[in-house]
Coordinates of C-alpha atoms in Angstrom, one line a residue:
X1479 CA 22.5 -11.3 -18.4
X1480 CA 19.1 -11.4 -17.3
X1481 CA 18.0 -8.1 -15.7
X1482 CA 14.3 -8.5 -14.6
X1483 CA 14.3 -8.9 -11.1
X1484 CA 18.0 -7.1 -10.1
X1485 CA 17.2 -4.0 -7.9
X1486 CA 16.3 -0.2 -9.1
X1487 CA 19.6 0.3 -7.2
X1488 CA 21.1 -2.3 -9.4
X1489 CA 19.8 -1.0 -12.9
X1490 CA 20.3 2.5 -12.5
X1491 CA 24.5 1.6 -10.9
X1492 CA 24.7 -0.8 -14.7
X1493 CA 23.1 2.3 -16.5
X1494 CA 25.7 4.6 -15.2
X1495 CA 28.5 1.6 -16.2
X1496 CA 27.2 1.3 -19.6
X1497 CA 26.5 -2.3 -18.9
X1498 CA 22.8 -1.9 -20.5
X1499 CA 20.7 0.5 -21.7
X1500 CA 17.4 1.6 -20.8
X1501 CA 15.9 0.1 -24.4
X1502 CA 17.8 -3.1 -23.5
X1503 CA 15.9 -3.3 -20.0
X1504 CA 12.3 -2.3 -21.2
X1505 CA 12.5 -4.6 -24.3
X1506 CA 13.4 -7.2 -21.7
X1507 CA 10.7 -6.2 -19.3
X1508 CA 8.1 -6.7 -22.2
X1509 CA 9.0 -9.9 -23.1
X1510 CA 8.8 -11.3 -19.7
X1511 CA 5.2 -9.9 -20.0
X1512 CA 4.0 -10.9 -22.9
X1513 CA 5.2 -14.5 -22.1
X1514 CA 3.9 -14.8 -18.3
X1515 CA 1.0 -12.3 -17.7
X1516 CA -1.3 -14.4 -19.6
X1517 CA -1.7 -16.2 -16.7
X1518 CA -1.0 -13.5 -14.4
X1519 CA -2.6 -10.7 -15.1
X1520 CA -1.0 -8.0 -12.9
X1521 CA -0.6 -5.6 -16.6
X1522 CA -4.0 -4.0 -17.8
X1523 CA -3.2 -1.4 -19.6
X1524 CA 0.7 -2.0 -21.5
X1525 CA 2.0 0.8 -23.2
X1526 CA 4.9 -0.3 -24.6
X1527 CA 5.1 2.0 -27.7
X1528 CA 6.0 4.7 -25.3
X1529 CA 7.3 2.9 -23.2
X1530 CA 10.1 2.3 -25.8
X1531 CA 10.2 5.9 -27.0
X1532 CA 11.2 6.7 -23.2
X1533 CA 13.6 4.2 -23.0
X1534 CA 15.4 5.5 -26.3
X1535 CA 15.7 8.9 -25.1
X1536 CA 16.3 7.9 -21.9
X1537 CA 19.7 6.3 -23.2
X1538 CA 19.8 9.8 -25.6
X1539 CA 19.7 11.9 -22.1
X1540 CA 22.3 10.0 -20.7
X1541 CA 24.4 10.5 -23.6
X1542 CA 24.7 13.6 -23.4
X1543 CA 25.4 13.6 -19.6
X1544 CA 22.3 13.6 -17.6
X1545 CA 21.5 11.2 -14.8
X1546 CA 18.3 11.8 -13.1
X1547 CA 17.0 9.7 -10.1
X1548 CA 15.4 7.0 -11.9
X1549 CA 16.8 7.8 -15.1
X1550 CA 16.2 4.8 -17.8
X1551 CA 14.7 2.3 -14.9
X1552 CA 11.2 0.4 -16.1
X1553 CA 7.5 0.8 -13.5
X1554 CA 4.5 0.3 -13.7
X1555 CA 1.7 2.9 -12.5
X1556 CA -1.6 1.8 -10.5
X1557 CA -4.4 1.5 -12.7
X1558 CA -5.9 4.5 -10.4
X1559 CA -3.8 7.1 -11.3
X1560 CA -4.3 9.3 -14.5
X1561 CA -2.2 9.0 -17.4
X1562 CA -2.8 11.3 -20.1
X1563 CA -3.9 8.8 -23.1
X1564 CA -4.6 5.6 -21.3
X1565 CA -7.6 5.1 -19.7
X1566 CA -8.8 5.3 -15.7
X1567 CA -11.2 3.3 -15.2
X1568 CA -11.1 2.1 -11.5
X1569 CA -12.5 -1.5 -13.0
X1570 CA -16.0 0.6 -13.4
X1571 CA -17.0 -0.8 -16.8
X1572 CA -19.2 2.4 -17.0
X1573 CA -15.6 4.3 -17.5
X1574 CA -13.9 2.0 -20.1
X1575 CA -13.3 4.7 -22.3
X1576 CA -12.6 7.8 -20.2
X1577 CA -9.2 8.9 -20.8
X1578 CA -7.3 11.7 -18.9
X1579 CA -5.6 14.2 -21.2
X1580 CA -2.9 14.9 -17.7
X1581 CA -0.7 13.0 -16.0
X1582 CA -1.3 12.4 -12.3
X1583 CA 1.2 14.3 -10.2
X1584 CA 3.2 11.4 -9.1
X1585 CA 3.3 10.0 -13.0
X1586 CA 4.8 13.1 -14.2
X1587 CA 7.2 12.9 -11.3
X1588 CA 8.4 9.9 -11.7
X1589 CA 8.7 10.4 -15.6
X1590 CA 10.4 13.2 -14.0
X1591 CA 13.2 11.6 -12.8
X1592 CA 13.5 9.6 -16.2
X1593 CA 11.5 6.3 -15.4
X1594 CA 10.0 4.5 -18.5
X1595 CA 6.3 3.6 -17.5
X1596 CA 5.5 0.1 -19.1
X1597 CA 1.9 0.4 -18.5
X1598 CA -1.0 0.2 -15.6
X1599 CA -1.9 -2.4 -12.8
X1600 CA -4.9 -4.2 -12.2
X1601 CA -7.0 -2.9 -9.5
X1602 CA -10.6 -4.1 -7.9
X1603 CA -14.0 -2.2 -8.7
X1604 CA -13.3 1.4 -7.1
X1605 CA -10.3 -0.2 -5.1
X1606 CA -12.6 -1.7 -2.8
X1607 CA -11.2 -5.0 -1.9
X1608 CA -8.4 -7.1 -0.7
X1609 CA -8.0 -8.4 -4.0
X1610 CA -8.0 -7.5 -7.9
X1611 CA -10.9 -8.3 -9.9
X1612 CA -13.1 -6.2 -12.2
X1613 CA -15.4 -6.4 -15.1
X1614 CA -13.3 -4.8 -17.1
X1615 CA -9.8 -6.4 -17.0
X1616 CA -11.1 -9.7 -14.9
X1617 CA -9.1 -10.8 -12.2
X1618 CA -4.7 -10.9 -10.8
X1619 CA -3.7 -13.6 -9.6
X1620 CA -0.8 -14.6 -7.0
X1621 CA 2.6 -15.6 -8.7
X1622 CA 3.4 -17.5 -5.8
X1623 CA -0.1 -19.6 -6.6
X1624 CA -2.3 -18.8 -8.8
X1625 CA -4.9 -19.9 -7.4
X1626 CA -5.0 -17.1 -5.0
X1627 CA -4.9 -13.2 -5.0
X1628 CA -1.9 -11.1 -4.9
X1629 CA -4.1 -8.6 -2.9
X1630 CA -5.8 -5.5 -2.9
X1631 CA -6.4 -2.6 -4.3
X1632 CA -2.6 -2.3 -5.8
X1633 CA -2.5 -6.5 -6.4
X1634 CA -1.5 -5.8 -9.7
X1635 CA 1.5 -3.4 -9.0
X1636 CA 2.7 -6.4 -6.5
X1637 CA 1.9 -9.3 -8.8
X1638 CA 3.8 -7.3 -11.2
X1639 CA 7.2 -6.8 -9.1
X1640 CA 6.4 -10.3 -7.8
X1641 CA 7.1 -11.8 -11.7
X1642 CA 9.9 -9.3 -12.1
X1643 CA 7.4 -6.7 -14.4
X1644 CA 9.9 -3.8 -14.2
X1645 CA 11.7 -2.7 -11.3
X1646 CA 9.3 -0.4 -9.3
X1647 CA 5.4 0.6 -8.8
X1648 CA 3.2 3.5 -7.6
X1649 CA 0.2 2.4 -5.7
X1650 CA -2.1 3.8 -2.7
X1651 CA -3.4 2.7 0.4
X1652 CA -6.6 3.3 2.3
X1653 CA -7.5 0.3 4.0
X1654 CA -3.8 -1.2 3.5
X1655 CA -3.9 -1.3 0.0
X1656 CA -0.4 -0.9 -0.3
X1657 CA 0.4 -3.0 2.8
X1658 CA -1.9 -6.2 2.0
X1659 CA -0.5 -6.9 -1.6
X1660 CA 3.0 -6.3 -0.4
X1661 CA 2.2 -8.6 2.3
X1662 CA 1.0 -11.6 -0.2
X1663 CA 3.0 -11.3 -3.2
X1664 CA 6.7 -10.8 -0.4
X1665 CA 7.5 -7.6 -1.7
X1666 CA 8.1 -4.4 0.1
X1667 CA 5.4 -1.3 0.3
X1668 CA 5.6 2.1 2.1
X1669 CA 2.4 3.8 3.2
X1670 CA 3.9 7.2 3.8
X1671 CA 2.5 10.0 6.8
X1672 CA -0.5 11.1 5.7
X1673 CA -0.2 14.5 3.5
X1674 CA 3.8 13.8 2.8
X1675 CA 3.0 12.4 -0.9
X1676 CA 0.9 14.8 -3.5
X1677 CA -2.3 12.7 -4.7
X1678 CA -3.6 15.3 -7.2
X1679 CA -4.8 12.9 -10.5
X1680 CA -4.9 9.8 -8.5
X1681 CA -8.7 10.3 -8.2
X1682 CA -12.2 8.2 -9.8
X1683 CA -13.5 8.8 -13.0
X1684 CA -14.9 11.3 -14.7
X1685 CA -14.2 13.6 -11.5
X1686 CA -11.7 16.4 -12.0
X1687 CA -8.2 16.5 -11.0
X1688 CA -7.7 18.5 -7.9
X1689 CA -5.2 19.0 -5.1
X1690 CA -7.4 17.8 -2.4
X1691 CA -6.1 15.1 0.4
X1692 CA -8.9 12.3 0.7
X1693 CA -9.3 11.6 4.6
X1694 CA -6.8 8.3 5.4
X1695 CA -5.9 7.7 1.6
X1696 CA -2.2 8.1 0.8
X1697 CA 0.0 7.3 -2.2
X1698 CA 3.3 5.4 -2.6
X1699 CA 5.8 3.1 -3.3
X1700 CA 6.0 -0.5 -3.9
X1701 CA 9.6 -2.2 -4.7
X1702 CA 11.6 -5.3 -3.7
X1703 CA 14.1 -3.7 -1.6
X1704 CA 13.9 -1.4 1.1
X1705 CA 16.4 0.9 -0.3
X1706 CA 14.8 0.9 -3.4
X1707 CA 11.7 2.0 -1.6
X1708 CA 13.5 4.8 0.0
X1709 CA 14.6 5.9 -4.0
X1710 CA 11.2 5.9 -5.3
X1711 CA 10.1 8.0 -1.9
X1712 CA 12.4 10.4 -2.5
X1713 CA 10.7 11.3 -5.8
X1714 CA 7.4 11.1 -4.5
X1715 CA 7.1 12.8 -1.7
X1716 CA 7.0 16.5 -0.9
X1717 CA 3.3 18.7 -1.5
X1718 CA 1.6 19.7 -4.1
X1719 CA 2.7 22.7 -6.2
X1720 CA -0.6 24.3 -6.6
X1721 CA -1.2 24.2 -3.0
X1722 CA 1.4 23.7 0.0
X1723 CA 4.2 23.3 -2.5
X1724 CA 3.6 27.5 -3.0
X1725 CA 5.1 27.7 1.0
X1726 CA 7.1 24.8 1.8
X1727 CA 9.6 22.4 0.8
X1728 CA 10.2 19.0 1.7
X1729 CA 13.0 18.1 4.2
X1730 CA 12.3 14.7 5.5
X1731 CA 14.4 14.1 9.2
X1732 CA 16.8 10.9 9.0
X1733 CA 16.4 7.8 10.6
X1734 CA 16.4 7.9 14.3
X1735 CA 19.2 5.3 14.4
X1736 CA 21.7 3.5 11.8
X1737 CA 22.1 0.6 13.7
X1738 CA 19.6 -2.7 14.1
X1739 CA 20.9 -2.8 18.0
X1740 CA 19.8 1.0 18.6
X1741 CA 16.2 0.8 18.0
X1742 CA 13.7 0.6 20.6
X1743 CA 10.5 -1.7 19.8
X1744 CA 7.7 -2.0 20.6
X1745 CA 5.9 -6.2 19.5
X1746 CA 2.2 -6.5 19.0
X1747 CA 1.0 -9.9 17.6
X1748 CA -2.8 -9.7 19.2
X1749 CA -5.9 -7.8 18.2
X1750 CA -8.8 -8.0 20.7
X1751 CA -11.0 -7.4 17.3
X1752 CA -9.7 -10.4 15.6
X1753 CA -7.1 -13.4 15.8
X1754 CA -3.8 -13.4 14.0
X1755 CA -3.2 -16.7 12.4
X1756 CA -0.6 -18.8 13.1
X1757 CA 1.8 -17.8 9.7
X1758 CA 1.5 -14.5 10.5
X1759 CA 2.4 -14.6 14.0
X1760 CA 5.7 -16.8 13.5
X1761 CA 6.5 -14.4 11.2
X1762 CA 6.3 -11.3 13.9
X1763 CA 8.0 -13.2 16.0
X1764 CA 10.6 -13.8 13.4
X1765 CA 11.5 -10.3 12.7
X1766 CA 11.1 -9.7 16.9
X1767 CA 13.7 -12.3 17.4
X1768 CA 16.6 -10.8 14.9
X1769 CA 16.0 -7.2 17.1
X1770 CA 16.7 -9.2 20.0
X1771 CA 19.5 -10.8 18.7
X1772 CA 21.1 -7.7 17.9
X1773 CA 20.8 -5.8 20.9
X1774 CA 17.4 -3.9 20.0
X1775 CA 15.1 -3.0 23.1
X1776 CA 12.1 -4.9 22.3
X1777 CA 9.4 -5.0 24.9
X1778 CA 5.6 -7.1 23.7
X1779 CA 3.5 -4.1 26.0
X1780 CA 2.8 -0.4 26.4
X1781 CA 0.7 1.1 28.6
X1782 CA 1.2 4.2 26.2
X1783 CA -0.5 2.4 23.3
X1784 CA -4.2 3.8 22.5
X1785 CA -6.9 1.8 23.2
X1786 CA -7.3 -1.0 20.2
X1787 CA -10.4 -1.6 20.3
X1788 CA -11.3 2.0 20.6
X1789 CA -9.1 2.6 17.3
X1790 CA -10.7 0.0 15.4
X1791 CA -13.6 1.2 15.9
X1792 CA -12.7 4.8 15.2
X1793 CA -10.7 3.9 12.1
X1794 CA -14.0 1.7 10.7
X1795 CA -16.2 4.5 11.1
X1796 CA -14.0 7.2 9.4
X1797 CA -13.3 5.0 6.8
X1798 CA -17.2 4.3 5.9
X1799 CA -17.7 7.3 6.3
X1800 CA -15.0 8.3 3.7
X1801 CA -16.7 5.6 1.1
X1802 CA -20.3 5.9 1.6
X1803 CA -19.8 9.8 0.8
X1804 CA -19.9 8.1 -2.9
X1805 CA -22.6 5.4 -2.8
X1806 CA -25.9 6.3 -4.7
X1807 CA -28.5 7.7 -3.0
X1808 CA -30.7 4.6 -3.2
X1809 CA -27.6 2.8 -0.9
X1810 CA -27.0 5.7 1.3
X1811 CA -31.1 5.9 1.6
X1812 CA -31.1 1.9 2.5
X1813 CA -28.2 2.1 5.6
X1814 CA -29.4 4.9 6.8
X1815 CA -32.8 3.3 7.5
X1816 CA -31.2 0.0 8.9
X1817 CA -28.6 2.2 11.1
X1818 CA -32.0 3.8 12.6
X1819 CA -32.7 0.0 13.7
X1820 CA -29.3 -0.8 15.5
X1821 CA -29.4 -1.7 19.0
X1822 CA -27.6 1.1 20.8
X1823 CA -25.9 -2.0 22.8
X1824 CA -24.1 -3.5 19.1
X1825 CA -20.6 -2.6 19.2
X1826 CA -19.4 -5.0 16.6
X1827 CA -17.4 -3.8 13.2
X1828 CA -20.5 -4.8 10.9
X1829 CA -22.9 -2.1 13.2
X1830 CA -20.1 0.4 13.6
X1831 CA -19.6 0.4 10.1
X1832 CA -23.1 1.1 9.3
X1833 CA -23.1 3.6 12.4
X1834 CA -19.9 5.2 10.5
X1835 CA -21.4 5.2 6.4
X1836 CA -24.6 7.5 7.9
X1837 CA -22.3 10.1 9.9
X1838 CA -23.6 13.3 10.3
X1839 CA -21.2 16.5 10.1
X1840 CA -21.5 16.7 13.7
X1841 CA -20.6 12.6 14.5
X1842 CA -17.8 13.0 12.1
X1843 CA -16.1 16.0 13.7
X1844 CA -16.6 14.6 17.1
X1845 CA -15.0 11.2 15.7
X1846 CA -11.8 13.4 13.9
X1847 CA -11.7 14.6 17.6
X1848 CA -11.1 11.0 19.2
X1849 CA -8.8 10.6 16.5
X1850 CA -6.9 13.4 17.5
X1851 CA -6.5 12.0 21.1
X1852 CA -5.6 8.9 19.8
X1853 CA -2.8 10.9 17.6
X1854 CA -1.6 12.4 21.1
X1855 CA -1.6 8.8 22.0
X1856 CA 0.8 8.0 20.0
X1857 CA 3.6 10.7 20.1
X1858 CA 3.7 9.6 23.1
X1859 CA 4.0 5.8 22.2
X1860 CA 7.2 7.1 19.9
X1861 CA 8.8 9.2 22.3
X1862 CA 9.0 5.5 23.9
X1863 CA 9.7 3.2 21.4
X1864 CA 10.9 4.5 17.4
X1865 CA 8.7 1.4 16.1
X1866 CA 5.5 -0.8 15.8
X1867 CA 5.6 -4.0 14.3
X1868 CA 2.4 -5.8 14.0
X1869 CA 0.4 -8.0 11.4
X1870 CA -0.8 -6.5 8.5
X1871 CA -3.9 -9.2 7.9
X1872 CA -4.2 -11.7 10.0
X1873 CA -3.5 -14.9 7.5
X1874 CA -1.3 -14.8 3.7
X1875 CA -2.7 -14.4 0.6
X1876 CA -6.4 -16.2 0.2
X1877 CA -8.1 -18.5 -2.8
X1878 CA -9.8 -15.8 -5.1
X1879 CA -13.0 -14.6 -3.4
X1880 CA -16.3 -14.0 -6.2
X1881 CA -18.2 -12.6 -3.3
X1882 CA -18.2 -9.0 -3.5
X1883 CA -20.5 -8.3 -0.9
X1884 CA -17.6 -7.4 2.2
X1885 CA -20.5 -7.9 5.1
X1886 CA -21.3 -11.5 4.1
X1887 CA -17.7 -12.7 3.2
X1888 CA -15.8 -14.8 5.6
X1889 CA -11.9 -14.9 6.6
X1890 CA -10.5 -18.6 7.4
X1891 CA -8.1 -18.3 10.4
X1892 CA -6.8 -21.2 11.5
X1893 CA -10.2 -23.2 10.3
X1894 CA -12.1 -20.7 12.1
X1895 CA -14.3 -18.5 9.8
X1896 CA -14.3 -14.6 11.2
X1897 CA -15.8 -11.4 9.4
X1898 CA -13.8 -10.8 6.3
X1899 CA -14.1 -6.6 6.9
X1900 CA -12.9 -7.4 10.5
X1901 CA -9.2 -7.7 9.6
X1902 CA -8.9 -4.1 8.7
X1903 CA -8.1 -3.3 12.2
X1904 CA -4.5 -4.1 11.5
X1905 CA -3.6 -2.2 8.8
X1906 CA -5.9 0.8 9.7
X1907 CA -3.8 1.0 12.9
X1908 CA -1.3 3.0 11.2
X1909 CA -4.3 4.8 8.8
X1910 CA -6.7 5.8 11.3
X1911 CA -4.1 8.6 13.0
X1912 CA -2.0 8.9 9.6
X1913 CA 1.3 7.1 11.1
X1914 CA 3.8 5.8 8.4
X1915 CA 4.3 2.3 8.0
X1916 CA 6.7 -0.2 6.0
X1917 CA 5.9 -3.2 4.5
X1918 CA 8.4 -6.0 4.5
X1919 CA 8.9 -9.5 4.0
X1920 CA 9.3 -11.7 6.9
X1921 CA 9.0 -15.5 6.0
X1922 CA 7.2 -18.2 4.1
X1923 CA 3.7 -20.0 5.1
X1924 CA 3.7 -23.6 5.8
X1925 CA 2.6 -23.8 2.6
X1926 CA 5.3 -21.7 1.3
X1927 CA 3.1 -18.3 0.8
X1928 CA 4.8 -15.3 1.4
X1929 CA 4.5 -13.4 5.2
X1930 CA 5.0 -10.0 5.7
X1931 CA 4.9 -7.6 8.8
X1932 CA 4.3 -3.9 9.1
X1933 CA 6.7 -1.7 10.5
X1934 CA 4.8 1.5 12.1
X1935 CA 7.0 4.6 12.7
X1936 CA 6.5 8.6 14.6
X1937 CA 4.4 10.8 12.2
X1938 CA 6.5 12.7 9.0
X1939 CA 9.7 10.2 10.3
X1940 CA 8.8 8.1 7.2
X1941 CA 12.7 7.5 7.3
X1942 CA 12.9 5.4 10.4
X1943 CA 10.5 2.3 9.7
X1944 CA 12.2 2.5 5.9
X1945 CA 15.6 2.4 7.8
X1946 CA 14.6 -0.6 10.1
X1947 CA 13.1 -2.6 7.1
X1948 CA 16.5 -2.3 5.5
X1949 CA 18.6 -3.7 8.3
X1950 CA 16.3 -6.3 9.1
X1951 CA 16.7 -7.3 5.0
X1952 CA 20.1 -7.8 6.1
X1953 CA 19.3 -10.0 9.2
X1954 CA 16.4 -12.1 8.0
X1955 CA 16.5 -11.9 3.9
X1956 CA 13.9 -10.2 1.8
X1957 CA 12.6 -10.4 -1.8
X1958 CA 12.5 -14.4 -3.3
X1959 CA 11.3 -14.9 -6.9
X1960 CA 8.1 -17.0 -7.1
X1961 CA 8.0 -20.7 -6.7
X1962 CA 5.2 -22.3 -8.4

């Protein structure tokens, strides 16, 4: 029996049967690599020699009894995250050869919980992109084509579920990061509430280790099922034992509903900052459709929802602000002299985002205020409606892009070219005010690319988008394996 791309779920039921062992499913796992990454390139870093050594006592620990959440079950860790021995590099050739001697918080949980890591994903220079290309490990491609990317920054955790590389991965999100590659590659991703998940060790070289939030960057889960999603959350999530985890513990609410018919949803398929292609919106519609055909309130418009344009903007500036805070002087020194220049009158994303990357102290507490409001904004929205669903990019995945520069790179739409950086409206929806948001599959492009939609739920009710994306599995299908 082949066990490659059969669910966490499904591996960790057979290991409790005795119908395999773990050193059965990670030898298996390392073949399919070693005969399909070649052209894939999803696994950077394989360590299979411990990785085997896991698995064996793995099957020893459940031997004598044990059985532990992910308990003999093969994943695959972001190249971003530390593991002690292996390098973390963040594609900066610079950083080749730095190598953590401590795991990352989230790798020693799930090791933990008795997963056996296979190795690290491929990742873009500093995670900076909607795709996966460095100079150190070159470029991931698509497994649906590979003449495209499987996303960014955690494409190669997605290309790596995506050819059935071990059951599970870890990634992170920022500027959808988790969302995008789920998104291209028609897997599921969960971009949890801001602060839920510990990020201690998930942080660039050579800087230190320490239990410090960055502003909108989260970690979590990739899988191809919802419920195996909600599994790998469970393991994840809760704070940091050298900081909140001193006070509290974790005790997620359930779902606001059980049933597909009970939810109350709220549609959006427009962006006044950019068009949604035509894939992407039959595939909103899709998923709006099967809530109408089973008895779900679904209604297309809110006057509750915040001001998109307002939050694009917000979420733009916060967000260059949050990156520029590690550009070299010579490039902080260079946009700060052309933001001097702006036109007070330019409100488009390429001025805001120069506007944002030379914030003051001042401009960036008065924009965490706004953000705030907008936060207000939407607990009102959710005492409404218990979820968004929305585009997560505008189009599926794209032809690998050699351009690195962000401002000068176009997106094609429809056959209309639009500012590539403009599309991160849609996933920094959810990121701007911290919201939780689900991943999912939702359909196939004309030209058979994967489609996926977002499903944005209440702040710390992480549960009720991960409890939506499972029924709609049920209605509309989820997970295919590749066809090239």
């Amino acid at each position: 029996m082949e066990w490659s791309f059969r669910t966490a779920e499904e591996l960790a039921a057979a290991l409790r049967a005795g119908e395999v062992t773990s050193v059965e499913l990670t030898d298996e796992a390392i073949a399919r690599i070693e005969r399909d990454d070649k052209d894939i390139n999803a696994i950077c870093m394989p360590d299979f020699d411990r990785a085997r050594d896991a698995a064996r006592e793995a099957d020893r620990a459940r031997a004598r009894g044990e059985d532990r959440p992910l308990l003999g079950i093969p994943v695959t860790v972001k190249e971003s995250y530390n593991i002690a021995g292996l390098p973390t590099t963040w594609g900066m050739p610079q950083f080749a050869d730095f190598r953590p001697t401590e795991d990352a918080v989230q790798v020693a949980r799930v090791k933990a919980a008795g997963a056996v890591v296979l190795g690290k994903t491929n990742v873009p220079l500093m995670l900076a992109d909607l795709q996966s290309f460095n100079e150190v490990y070159g470029a991931t491609s698509n497994p649906w084509d590979l003449g495209r990317t499987p996303g960014g920054s955690s494409g190669g955790s997605a290309a790596a579920l995506a050819a059935g590389f071990g059951a599970l991965s870890i990634g992170s999100d920022i500027a959808g990061s988790l969302r995008v590659p789920a998104h291209f590659c028609g897997i599921y991703s969960h971009k949890p509430t801001f602060g839920l998940v510990a990020n201690r060790g998930h942080v660039p070289p050579p800087a230190p280790a320490l239990p410090s939030d960055r502003d909108l960057g989260v970690v979590g889960p990739l899988a191809r099922t919802a419920r195996d999603l909600s599994l790998l959350l469970d393991v994840m999530a809760g704070p940091d034992p050298l900081t909140l985890g001193v006070a509290y513990e974790l005790a997620l609410r359930p779902a606001r509903h059980e049933r597909l018919g009970d939810f109350r949803v709220l549609v959006l398929e427009d962006h006044p900052i950019i068009p949604t292609g035509s894939a992407v919106r039959a595939a909103v519609n899709r998923v709006a459709d099967a809530l109408v055909a089973a008895g779900a309130r679904v209604e297309r418009h809110s006057p509750l929802l915040p001001d998109l344009v307002e939050a694009g903007t917000l979420y733009t500036q916060l967000l260059l602000a949050n990156l520029a805070s590690g550009y070299p002087d010579q490039a902080y020194d260079f946009m700060r002299e052309h933001a001097a220049k702006l036109d007070p009158d330019d409100r488009s994303m390429d001025a805001e985002r120069l506007r944002g990357a030379v914030f003051s102290h001042r401009d960036w507490v008065a924009a965490n205020n706004r953000r705030e409001l907008h936060r207000q904004g939407w607990r009102e929205v959710f005492g409404e409606f218990d979820v968004v669903v929305c585009p997560i990019t505008p189009t599926p995945a794209f032809p690998h892009e050699r351009d690195i520069d962000l401002s000068t790179r176009r997106i094609d739409i429809d056959g209309v070219a639009y500012p590539f950086a403009d599309q991160l409206v849609w996933p920094g929806l959810a990121t701007m005010p911290g919201l939780p948001a689900t991943a999912i599959p939702a359909g196939r492009s004309p030209e058979g690319l994967p489609v996926g939609v977002q499903l944005i739920g209440p702040m710390f009710e992480d549960r009720t988008p991960l409890r939506l994306a499972e029924l709609l599995e049920q209605e509309i299908g989820g997970f295919e394996e590749p066809h090239r």
